[in-house]
Tab-separated table of C-alpha atoms and ligand atoms in Angstrom:
chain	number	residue	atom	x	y	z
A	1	UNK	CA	94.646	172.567	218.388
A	2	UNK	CA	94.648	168.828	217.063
A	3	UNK	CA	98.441	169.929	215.815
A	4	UNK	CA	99.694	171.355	219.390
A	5	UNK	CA	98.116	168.246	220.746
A	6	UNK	CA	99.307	165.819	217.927
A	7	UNK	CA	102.938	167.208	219.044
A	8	UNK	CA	102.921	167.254	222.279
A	9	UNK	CA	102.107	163.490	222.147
A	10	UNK	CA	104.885	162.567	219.625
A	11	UNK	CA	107.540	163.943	221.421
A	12	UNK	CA	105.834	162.791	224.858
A	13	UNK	CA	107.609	159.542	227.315
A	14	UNK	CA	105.140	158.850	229.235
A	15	UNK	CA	101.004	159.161	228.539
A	16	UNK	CA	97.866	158.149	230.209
A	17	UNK	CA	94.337	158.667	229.171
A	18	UNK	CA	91.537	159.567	231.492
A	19	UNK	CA	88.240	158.807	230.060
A	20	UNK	CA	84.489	158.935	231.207
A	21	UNK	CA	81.158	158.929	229.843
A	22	UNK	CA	81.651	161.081	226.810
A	23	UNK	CA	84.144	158.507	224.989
A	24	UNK	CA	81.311	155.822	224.980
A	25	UNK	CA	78.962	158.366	223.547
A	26	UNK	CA	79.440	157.598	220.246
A	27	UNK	CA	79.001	153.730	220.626
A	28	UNK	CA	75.521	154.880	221.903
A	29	UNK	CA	76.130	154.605	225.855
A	30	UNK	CA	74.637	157.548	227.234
A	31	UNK	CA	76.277	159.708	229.716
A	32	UNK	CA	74.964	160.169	233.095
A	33	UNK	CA	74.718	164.335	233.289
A	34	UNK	CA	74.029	166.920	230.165
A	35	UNK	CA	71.481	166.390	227.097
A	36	UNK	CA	70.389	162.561	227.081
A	37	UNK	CA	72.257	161.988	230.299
A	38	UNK	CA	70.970	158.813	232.036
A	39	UNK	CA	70.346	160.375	235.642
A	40	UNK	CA	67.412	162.519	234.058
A	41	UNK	CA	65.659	159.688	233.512
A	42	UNK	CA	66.660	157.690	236.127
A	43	UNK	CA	67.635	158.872	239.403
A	44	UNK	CA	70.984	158.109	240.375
A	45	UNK	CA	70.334	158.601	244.108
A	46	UNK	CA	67.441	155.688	243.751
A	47	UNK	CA	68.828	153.272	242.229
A	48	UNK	CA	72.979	153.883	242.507
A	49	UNK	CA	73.112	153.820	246.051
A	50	UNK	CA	74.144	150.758	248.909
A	51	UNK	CA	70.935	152.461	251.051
A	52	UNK	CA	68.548	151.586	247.081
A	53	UNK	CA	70.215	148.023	246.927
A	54	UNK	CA	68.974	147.061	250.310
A	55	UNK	CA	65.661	148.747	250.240
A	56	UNK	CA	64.968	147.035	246.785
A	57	UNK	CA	67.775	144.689	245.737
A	58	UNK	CA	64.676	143.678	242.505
A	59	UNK	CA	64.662	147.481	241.110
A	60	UNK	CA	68.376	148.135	241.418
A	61	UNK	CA	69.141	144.837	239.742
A	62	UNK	CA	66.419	145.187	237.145
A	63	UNK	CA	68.299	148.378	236.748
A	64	UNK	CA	71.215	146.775	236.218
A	65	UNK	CA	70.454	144.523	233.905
A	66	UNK	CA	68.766	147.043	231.569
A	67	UNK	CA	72.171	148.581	231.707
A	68	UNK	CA	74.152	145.155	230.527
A	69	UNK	CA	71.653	144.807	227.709
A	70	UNK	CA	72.063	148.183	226.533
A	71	UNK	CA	75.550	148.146	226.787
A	72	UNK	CA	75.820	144.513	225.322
A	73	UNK	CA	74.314	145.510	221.980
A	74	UNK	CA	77.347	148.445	221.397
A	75	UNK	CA	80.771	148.219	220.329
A	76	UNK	CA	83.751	150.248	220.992
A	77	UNK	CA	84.028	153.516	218.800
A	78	UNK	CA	87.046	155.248	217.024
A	79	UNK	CA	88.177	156.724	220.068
A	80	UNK	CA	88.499	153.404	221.885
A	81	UNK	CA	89.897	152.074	219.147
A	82	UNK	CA	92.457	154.888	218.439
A	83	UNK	CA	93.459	155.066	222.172
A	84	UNK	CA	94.419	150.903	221.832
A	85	UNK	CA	96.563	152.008	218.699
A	86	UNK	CA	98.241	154.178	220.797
A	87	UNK	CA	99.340	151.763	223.182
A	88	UNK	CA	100.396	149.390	220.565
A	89	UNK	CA	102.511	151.929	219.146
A	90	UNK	CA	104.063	152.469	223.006
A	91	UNK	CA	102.792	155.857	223.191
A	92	UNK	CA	100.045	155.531	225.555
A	93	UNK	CA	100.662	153.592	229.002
A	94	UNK	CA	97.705	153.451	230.661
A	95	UNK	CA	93.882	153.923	230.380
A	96	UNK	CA	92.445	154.821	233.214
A	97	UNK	CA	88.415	155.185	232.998
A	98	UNK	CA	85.812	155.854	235.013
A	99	UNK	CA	83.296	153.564	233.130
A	100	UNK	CA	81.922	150.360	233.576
A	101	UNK	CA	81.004	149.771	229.951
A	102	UNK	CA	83.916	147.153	229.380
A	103	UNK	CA	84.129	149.227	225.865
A	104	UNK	CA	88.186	150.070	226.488
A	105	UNK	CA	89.001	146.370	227.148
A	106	UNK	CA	86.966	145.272	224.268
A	107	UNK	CA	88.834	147.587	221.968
A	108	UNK	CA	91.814	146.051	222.992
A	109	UNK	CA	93.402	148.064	225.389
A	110	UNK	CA	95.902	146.107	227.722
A	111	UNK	CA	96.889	148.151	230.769
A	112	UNK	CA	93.458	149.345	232.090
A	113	UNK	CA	92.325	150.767	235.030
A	114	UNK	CA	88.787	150.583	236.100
A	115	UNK	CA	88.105	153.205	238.500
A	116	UNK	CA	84.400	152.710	239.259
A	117	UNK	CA	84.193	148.722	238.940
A	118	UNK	CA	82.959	146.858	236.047
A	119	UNK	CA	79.029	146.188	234.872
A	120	UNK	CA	80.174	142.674	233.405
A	121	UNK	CA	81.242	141.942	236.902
A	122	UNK	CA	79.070	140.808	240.035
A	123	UNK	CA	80.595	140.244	243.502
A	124	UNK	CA	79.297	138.554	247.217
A	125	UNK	CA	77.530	140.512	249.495
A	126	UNK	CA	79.106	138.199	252.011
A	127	UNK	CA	82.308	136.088	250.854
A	128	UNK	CA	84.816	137.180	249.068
A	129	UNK	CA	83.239	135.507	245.649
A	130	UNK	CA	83.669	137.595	242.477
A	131	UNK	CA	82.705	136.962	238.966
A	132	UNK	CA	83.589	138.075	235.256
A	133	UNK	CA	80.416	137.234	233.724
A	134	UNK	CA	81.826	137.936	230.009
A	135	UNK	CA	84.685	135.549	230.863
A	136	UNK	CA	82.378	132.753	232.090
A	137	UNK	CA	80.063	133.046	228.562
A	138	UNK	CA	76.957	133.667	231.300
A	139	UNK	CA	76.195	137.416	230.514
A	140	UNK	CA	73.144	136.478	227.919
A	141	UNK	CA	71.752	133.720	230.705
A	142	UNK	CA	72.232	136.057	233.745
A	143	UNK	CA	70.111	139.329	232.283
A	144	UNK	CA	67.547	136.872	231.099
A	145	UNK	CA	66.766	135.534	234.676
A	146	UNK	CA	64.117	137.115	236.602
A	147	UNK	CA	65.036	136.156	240.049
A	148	UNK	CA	67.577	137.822	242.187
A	149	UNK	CA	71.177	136.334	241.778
A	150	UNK	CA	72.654	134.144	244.540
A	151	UNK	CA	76.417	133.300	245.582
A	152	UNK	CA	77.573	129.748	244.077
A	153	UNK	CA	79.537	129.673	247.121
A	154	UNK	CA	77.585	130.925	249.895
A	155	UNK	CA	74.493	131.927	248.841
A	156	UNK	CA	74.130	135.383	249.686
A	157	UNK	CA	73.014	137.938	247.795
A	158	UNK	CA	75.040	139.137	244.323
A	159	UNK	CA	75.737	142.709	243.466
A	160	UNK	CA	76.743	144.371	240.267
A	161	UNK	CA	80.923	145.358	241.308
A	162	UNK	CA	79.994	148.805	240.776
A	163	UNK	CA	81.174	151.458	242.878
A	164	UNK	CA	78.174	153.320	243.898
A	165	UNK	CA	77.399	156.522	245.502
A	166	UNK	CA	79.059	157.399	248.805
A	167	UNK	CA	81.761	154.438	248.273
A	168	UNK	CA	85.204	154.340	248.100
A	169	UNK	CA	87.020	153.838	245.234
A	170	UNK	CA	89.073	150.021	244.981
A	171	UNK	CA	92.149	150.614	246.239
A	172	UNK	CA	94.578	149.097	244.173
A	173	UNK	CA	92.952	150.822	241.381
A	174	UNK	CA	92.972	154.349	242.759
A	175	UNK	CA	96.472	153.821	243.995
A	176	UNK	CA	98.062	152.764	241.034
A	177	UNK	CA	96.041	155.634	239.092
A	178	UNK	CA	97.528	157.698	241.322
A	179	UNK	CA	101.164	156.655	240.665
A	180	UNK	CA	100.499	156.796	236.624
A	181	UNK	CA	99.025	160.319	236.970
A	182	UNK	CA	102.740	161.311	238.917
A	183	UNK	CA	104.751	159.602	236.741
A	184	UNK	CA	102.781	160.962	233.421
A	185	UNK	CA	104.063	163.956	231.301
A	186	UNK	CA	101.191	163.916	229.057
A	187	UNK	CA	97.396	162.966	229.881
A	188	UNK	CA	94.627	162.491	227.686
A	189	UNK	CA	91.301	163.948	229.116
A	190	UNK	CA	88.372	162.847	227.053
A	191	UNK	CA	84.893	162.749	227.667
A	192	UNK	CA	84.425	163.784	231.600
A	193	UNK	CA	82.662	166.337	233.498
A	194	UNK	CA	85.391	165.987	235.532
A	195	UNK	CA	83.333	166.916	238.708
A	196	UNK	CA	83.560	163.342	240.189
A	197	UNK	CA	85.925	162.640	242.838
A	198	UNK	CA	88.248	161.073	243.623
A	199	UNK	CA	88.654	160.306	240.136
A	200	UNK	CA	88.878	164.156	239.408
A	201	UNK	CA	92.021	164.057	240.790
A	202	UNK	CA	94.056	162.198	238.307
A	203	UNK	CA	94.277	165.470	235.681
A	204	UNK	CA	95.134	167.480	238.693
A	205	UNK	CA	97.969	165.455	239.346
A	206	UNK	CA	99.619	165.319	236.469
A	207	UNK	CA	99.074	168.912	236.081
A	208	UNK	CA	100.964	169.957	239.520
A	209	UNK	CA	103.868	167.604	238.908
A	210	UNK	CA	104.591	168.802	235.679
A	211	UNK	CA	102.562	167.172	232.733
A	212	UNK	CA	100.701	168.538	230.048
A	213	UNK	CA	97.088	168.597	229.961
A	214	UNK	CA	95.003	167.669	226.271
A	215	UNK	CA	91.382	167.532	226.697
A	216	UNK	CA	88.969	166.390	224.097
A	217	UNK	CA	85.261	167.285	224.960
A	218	UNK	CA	81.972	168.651	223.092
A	219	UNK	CA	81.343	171.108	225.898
A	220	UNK	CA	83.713	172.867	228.403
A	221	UNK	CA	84.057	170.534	231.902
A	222	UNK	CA	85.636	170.526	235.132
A	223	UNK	CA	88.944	169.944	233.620
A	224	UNK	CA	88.977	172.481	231.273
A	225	UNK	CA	90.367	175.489	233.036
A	226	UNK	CA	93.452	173.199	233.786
A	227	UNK	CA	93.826	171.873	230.276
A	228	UNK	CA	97.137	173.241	228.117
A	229	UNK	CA	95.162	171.946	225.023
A	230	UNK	CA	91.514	172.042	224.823
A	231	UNK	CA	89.862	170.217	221.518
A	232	UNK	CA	86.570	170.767	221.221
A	233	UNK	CA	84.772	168.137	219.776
A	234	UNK	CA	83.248	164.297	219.268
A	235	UNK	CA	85.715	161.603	221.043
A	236	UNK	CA	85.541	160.283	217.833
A	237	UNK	CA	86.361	162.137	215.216
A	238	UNK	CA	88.661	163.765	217.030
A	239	UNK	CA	90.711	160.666	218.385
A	240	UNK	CA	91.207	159.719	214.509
A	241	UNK	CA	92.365	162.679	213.299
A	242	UNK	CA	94.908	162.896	216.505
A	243	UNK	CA	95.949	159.367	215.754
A	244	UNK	CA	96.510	160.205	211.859
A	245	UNK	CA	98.559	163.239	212.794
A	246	UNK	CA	100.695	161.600	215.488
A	247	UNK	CA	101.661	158.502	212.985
A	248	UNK	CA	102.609	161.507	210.647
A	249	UNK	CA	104.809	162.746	212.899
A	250	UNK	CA	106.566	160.025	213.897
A	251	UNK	CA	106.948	158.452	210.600
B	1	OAD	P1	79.291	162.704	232.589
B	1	OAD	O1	77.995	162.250	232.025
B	1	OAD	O2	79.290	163.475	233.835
B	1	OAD	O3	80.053	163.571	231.523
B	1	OAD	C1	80.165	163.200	230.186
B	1	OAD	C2	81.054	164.206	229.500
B	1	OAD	O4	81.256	163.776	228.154
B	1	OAD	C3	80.487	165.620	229.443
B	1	OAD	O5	81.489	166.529	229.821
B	1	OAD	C4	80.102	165.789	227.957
B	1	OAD	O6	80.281	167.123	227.514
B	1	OAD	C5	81.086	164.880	227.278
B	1	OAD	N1	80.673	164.300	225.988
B	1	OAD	C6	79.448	163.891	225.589
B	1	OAD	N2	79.483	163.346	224.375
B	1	OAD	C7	80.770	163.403	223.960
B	1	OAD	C8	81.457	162.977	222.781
B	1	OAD	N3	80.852	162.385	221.768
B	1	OAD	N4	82.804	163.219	222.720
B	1	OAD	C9	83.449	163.819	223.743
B	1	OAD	N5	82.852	164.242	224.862
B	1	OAD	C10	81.533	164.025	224.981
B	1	OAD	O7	80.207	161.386	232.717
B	1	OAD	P2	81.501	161.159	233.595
B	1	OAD	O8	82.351	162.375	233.651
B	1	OAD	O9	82.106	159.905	233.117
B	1	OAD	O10	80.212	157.464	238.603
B	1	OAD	O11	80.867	160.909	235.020
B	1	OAD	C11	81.702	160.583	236.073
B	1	OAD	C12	81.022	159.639	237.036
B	1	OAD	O12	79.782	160.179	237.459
B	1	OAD	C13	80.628	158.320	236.432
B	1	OAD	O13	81.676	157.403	236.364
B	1	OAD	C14	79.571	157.850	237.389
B	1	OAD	C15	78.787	159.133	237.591
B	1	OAD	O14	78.219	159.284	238.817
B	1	OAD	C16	79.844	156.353	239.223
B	1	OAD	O15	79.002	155.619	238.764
B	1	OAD	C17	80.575	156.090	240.498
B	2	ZN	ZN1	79.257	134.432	248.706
């Protein structure tokens, strides 16, 4: 399976990779649904909703924040890493992920597409004020405060730029996911249930116009009856020995 996969890659023009929970897995993230999965402890429809954040702006952000510190204390894994390779090596395109983790752009990736916002970034509730908190060196300061954060510009309320439950996708990001999912011959499937749309989509499309499907996953998913190459298996592990084999191939 690696070796279908490894060749279909090599002798690819055009490849995008598709990623959710299950790539961050091994960094120590954990994934919202199966064994571990954060919802069980948590529920998503309390705390991940617009209808939560105005009921109790305190828990959801408290939420939030436990979230940032969790994430803050990982670091990308050998399938984020592998997947930059890639593009350095003008293989791979575009990632496009459905996480908020930041692990992909830590890893190095250039050309990536954030599907369901970012947890690293916080937005108005009222202007149009937006904020990288990574960029601005304020992560550590912000999760340490206790109070609710306010707008430097207006005041209002802030808000993790998430995408939460019954909200649309950002636009520019869904459309341009769309376009690399037509254009793509190959796309990389790793770690999703795959049961989440829009986002669900983007395997789909490449599928019906033409492209190859390679899906790397511990358990069967969503995208698995579509797949022309299933690997079964840790992100991981998996991503390195792919990587390995495709530099074989290509010299
Ligand atoms: P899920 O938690 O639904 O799925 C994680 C997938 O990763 C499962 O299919 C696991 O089998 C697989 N997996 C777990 N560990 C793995 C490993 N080490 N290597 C490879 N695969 C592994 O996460 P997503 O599919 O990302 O949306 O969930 C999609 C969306 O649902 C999320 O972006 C989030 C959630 O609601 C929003 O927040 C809007
Ligand atoms: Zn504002």
């Amino acid at each position: 399976m690696i070796d279908e996969a490894a060749k279909l890659l090599a002798r690819s023009r055009f490849v995008i990779a598709f990623t959710g929970a299950g790539v961050s897995a091994e960094s120590g993230v954990p994934t919202f649904r199966g064994l571990g999965g954060l919802w069980k402890h948590y529920r998503a429809e309390e705390l991940a909703t617009p209808e939560a954040f105005r009921r109790d702006p305190h828990l959801v952000w408290e939420f939030y924040k436990w979230r940032m510190r969790l994430i803050l204390k990982t670091k990308p894994n050998a399938a984020h890493m592998a997947l930059a390779e890639l593009e350095r090596m003008g293989i791979l395109k575009a990632v496009i992920t459905q996480n908020v983790d930041d692990l992909h752009r830590e890893a190095g990736t250039e050309r990536l597409i954030e599907l369901h916002g970012n947890i690293f970034r916080v937005r108005c509730t009222n202007c149009g004020y937006r904020e990288y908190l990574k960029a601005s060196g304020r992560v550590e300061k912000f999760v340490g405060k206790k109070s609710l954060p306010k707008c430097p510009k207006c005041s209002s309320l802030l808000r993790p730029d998430v995408v939460w439950f019954g909200e649309p996708l950002p636009r520019k990001e869904i459309d341009e996911a769309f376009s690399l999912a037509e254009r793509a011959d190959v796309v990389l499937v790793i770690g999703t249930s795959g049961v989440v749309y829009p986002a669900a989509y983007i395997p789909q499309i490449v599928k019906e116009t033409g492209g190859k499907v390679i899906e790397i996953n511990t358990e069967r998913s969503g995208i698995t009856p579509i797949a022309d190459v299933f690997i079964r298996g840790k992100a991981g592990e998996i991503m390195e020995q792919l990587l390995e084999k495709i530099k074989g191939l290509i010299g």
